XYZ file of C-alpha atoms in Angstrom:
87
model
C 23.056 -9.299 -18.430
C 19.554 -9.854 -20.103
C 16.584 -9.142 -17.888
C 18.935 -8.046 -14.981
C 17.366 -4.392 -15.126
C 13.743 -3.509 -14.857
C 12.902 -1.342 -17.650
C 9.989 0.294 -15.762
C 12.547 1.316 -12.959
C 14.858 2.846 -15.547
C 11.925 4.773 -17.228
C 10.990 6.143 -13.977
C 14.593 7.276 -13.112
C 14.618 9.058 -16.614
C 11.362 10.727 -15.732
C 12.540 12.027 -12.342
C 15.816 13.450 -13.804
C 13.894 15.285 -16.560
C 11.270 16.453 -14.097
C 13.492 17.650 -11.201
C 16.911 18.095 -12.831
C 18.748 20.881 -13.832
C 18.460 21.809 -17.749
C 21.928 21.048 -19.444
C 22.670 21.215 -23.134
C 21.610 18.003 -24.100
C 18.977 17.058 -21.412
C 18.754 17.205 -17.709
C 21.017 16.597 -14.669
C 20.025 15.480 -11.256
C 22.443 13.916 -8.490
C 25.091 13.298 -11.054
C 22.906 11.594 -13.493
C 22.080 12.799 -16.923
C 19.062 12.082 -18.885
C 18.534 12.787 -22.680
C 16.882 11.145 -25.487
C 17.402 10.761 -29.251
C 15.500 13.122 -31.695
C 12.325 11.044 -31.752
C 12.171 10.060 -28.029
C 12.269 6.240 -28.713
C 15.530 5.981 -27.061
C 16.384 7.203 -23.707
C 19.735 7.524 -22.069
C 20.957 7.750 -18.549
C 24.697 8.500 -17.963
C 27.050 9.336 -15.175
C 30.255 8.253 -13.596
C 31.788 6.832 -16.712
C 28.560 4.738 -17.582
C 25.935 5.124 -20.273
C 22.769 3.233 -20.105
C 20.572 3.266 -23.444
C 16.942 1.974 -23.038
C 15.401 1.348 -26.581
C 12.257 0.377 -27.922
C 10.536 -2.849 -26.560
C 12.339 -2.234 -23.387
C 15.652 -3.338 -24.448
C 18.774 -1.805 -22.735
C 22.355 -1.690 -23.035
C 25.030 -0.507 -20.487
C 28.325 0.901 -21.647
C 31.028 0.942 -18.940
C 34.837 0.140 -18.498
C 34.918 -1.185 -14.877
C 32.400 -3.225 -13.078
C 32.747 -1.000 -9.907
C 31.534 2.120 -11.992
C 28.430 0.203 -13.147
C 27.604 -0.770 -9.889
C 28.019 2.763 -8.499
C 25.893 4.130 -11.410
C 23.042 1.731 -10.607
C 23.073 2.437 -6.968
C 22.677 6.209 -7.848
C 19.839 5.288 -10.278
C 18.104 3.157 -7.407
C 18.560 6.045 -5.057
C 16.891 8.551 -7.207
C 13.737 6.301 -7.716
C 13.880 5.714 -3.926
C 14.196 9.391 -2.862
C 11.815 11.025 -5.339
C 8.748 8.651 -5.040
C 5.573 10.338 -5.686
């Protein structure tokens, strides 16, 4: 999985959700994707559909999911966000 995802793309998706999404208890939600960060902002999270993506310091990331198809659906949603909310 190393280097499979572009951290810049993931950060852009996080930015879109926090800018355009609905405020929820822990962060923001847009199109089924939740975005939140840890207390110091060094680690950000995107979550939805049974998948959690953590992007950390030095652009490292980790995906937690039970089924490959859930991961694929989640990443398609993330890609769609970035595509549909271009500046």
